[in-house]
XYZ file of N, CA and C in Angstrom:
300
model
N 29.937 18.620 1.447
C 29.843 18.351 2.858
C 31.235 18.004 3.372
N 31.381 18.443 4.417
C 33.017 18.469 5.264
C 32.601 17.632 6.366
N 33.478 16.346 6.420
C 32.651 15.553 8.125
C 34.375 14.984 8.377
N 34.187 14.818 9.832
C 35.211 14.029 10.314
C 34.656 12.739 11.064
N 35.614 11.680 10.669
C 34.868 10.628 11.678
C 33.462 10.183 10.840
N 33.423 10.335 10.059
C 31.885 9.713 9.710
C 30.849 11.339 10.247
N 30.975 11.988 10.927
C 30.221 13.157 11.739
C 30.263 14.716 10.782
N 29.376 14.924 10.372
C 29.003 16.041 9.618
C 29.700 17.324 10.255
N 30.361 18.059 9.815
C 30.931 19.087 10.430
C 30.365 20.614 9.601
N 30.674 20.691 8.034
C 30.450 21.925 7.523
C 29.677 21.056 6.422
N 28.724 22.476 5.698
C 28.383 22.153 4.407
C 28.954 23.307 3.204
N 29.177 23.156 2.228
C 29.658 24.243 1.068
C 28.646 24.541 0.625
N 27.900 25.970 0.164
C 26.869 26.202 -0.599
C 27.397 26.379 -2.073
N 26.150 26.882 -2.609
C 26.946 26.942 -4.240
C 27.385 28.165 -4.127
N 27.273 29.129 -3.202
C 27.717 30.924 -3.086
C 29.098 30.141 -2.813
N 29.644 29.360 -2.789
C 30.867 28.808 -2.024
C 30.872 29.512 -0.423
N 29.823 29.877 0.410
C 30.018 30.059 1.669
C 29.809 28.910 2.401
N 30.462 28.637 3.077
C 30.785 27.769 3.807
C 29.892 27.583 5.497
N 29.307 26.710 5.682
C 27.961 26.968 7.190
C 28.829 25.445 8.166
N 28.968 26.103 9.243
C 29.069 24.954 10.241
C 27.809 24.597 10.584
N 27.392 22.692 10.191
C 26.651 22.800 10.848
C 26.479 20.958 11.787
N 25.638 20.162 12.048
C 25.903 19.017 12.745
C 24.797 17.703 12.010
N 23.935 18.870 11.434
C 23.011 17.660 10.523
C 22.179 18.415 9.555
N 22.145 17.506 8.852
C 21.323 18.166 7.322
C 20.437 16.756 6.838
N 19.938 17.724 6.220
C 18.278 17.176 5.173
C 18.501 17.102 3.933
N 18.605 15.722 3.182
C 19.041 15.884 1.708
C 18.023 15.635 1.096
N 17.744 16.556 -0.131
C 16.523 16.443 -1.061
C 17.632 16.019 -2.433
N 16.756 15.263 -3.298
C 17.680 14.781 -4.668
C 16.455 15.127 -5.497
N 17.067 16.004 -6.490
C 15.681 17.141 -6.983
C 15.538 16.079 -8.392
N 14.299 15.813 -9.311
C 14.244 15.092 -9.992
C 14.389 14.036 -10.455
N 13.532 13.641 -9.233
C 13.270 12.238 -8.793
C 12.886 11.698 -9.994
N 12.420 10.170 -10.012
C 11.796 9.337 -11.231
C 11.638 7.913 -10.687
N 9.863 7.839 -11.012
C 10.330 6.347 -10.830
C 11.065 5.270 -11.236
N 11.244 4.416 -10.393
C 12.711 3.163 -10.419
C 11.555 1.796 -10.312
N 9.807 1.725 -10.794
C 9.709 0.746 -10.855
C 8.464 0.619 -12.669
N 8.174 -0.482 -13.398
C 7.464 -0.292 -14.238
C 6.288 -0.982 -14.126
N 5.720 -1.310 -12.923
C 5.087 -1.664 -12.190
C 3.302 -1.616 -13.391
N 3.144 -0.450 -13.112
C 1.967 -0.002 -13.541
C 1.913 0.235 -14.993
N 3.064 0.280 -15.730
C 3.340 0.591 -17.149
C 2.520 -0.364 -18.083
N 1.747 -0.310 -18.951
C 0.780 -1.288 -19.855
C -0.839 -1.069 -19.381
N -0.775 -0.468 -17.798
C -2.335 -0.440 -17.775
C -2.924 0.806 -18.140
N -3.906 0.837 -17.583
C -4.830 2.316 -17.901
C -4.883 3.138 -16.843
N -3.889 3.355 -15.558
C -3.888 4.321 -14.939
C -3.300 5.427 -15.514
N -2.955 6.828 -14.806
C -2.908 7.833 -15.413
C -1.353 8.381 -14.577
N -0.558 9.033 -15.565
C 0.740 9.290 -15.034
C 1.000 10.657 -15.084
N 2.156 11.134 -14.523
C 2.622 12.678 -14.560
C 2.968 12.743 -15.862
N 3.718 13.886 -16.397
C 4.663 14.077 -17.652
C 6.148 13.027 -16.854
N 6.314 13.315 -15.877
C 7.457 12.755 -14.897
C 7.480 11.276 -14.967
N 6.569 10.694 -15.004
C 5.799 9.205 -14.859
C 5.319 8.359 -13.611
N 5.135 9.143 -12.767
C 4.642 9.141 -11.344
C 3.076 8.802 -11.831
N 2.514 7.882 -10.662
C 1.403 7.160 -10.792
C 0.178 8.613 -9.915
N -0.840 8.932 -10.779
C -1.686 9.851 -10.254
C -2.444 9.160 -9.740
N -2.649 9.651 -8.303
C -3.689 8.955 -7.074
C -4.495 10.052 -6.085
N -5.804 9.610 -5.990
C -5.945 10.393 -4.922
C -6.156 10.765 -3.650
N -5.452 11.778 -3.574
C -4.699 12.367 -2.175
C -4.871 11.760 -1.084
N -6.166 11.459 -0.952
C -6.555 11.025 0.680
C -6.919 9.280 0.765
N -6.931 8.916 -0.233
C -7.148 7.610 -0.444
C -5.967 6.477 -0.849
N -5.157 7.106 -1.712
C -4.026 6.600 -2.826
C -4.531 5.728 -3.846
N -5.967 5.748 -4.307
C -5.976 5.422 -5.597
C -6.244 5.532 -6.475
N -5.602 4.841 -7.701
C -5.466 5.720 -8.824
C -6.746 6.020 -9.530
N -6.915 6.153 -10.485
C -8.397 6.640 -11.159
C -8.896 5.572 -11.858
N -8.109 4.514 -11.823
C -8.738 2.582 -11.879
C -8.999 2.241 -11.145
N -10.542 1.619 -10.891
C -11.264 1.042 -9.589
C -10.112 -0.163 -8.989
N -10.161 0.057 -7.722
C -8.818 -1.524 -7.530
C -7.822 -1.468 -7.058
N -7.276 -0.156 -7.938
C -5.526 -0.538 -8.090
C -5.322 1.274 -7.254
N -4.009 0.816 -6.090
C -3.666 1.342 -5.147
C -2.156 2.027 -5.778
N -2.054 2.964 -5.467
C -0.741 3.166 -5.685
C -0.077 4.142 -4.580
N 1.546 3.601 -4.017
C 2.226 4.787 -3.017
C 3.615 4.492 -3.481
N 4.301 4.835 -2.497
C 5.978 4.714 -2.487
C 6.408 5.275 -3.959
N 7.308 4.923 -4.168
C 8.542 5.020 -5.292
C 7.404 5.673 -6.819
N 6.115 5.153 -6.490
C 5.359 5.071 -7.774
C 4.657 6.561 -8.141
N 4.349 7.223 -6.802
C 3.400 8.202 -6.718
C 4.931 9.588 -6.488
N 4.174 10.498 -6.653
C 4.674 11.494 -6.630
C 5.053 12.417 -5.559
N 6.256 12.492 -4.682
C 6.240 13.416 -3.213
C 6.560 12.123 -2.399
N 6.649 10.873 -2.850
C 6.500 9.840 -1.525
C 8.418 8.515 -1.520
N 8.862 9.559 -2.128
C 10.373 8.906 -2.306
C 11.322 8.538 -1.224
N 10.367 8.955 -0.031
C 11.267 8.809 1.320
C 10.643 7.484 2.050
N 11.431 6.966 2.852
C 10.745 5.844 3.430
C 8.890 6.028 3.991
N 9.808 6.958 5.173
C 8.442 7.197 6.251
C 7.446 7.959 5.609
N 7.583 8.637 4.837
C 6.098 9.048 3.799
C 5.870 7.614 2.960
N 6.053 7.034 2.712
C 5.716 5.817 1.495
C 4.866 5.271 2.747
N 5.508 4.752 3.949
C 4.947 3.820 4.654
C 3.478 4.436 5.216
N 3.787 5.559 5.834
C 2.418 6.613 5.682
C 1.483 6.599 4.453
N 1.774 6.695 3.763
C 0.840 6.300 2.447
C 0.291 4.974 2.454
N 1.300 3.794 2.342
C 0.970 2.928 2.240
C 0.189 2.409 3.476
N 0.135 2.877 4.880
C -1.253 2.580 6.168
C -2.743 3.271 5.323
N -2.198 4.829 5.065
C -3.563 5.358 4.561
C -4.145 4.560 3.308
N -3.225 4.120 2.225
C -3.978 3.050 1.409
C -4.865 2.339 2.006
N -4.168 1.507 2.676
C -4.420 0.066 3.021
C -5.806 0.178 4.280
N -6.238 1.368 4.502
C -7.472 1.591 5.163
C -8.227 1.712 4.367
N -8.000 2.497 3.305
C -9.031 2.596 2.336
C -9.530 1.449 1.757
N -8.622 0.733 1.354
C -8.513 -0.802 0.344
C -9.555 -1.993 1.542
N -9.192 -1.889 2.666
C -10.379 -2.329 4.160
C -11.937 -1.708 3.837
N -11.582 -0.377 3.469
C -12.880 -0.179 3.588
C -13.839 -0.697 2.255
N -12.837 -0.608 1.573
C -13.476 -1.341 -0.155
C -13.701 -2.809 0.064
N -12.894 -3.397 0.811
C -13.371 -4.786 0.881
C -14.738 -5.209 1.677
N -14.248 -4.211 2.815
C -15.900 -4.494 3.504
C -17.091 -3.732 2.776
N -17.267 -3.233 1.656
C -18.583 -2.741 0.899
C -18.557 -3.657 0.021
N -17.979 -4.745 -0.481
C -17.708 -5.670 -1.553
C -18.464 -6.853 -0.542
N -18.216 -7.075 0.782
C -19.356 -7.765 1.674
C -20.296 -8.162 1.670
């Protein structure tokens, strides 16, 4: 990346062609989780070690236990974690009020 001023100006590809441009989207490919949070229990992990949850709920395949952010897989960015973590936390509402 070529910037002046702090301000993004060009990016270099690996063709070495060169793109003017004013803003970019950085992906950091092979991610991993950075917490050991869940490590010792009986939830279920990637080969990667990402916490398996499901999709529409975020939790894992242990009655209880919630998992998003840094832990789950696809959710390494802020505003998806925090998105996850509202859609949890409705679900986890709705488990408490059937526990009622």
């Amino acid at each position: 990346m070529i910037h002046q001023n702090g301000e993004l100006q060009e990016i270099l590809l690996a063709s070495h062609r060169r793109m003017q441009v004013n803003r970019a989207f950085l992906a950091f490919p092979g991610a991993q989780v950075q917490s050991q949070l869940l490590q010792g229990t009986r939830v279920r992990f990637t080969e990667k070690g990402h916490v398996l949850v499901n999709p529409r709920t975020k939790e894992t395949d242990h009655p209880h236990i919630w998992a998003v952010g840094d832990l789950v897989n696809h959710s390494q960015q802020v505003s998806i974690a925090m998105g996850d973590g509202a859609q949890a936390a409705i679900w986890i509402h709705k488990r408490l009020k059937e526990m009622n």
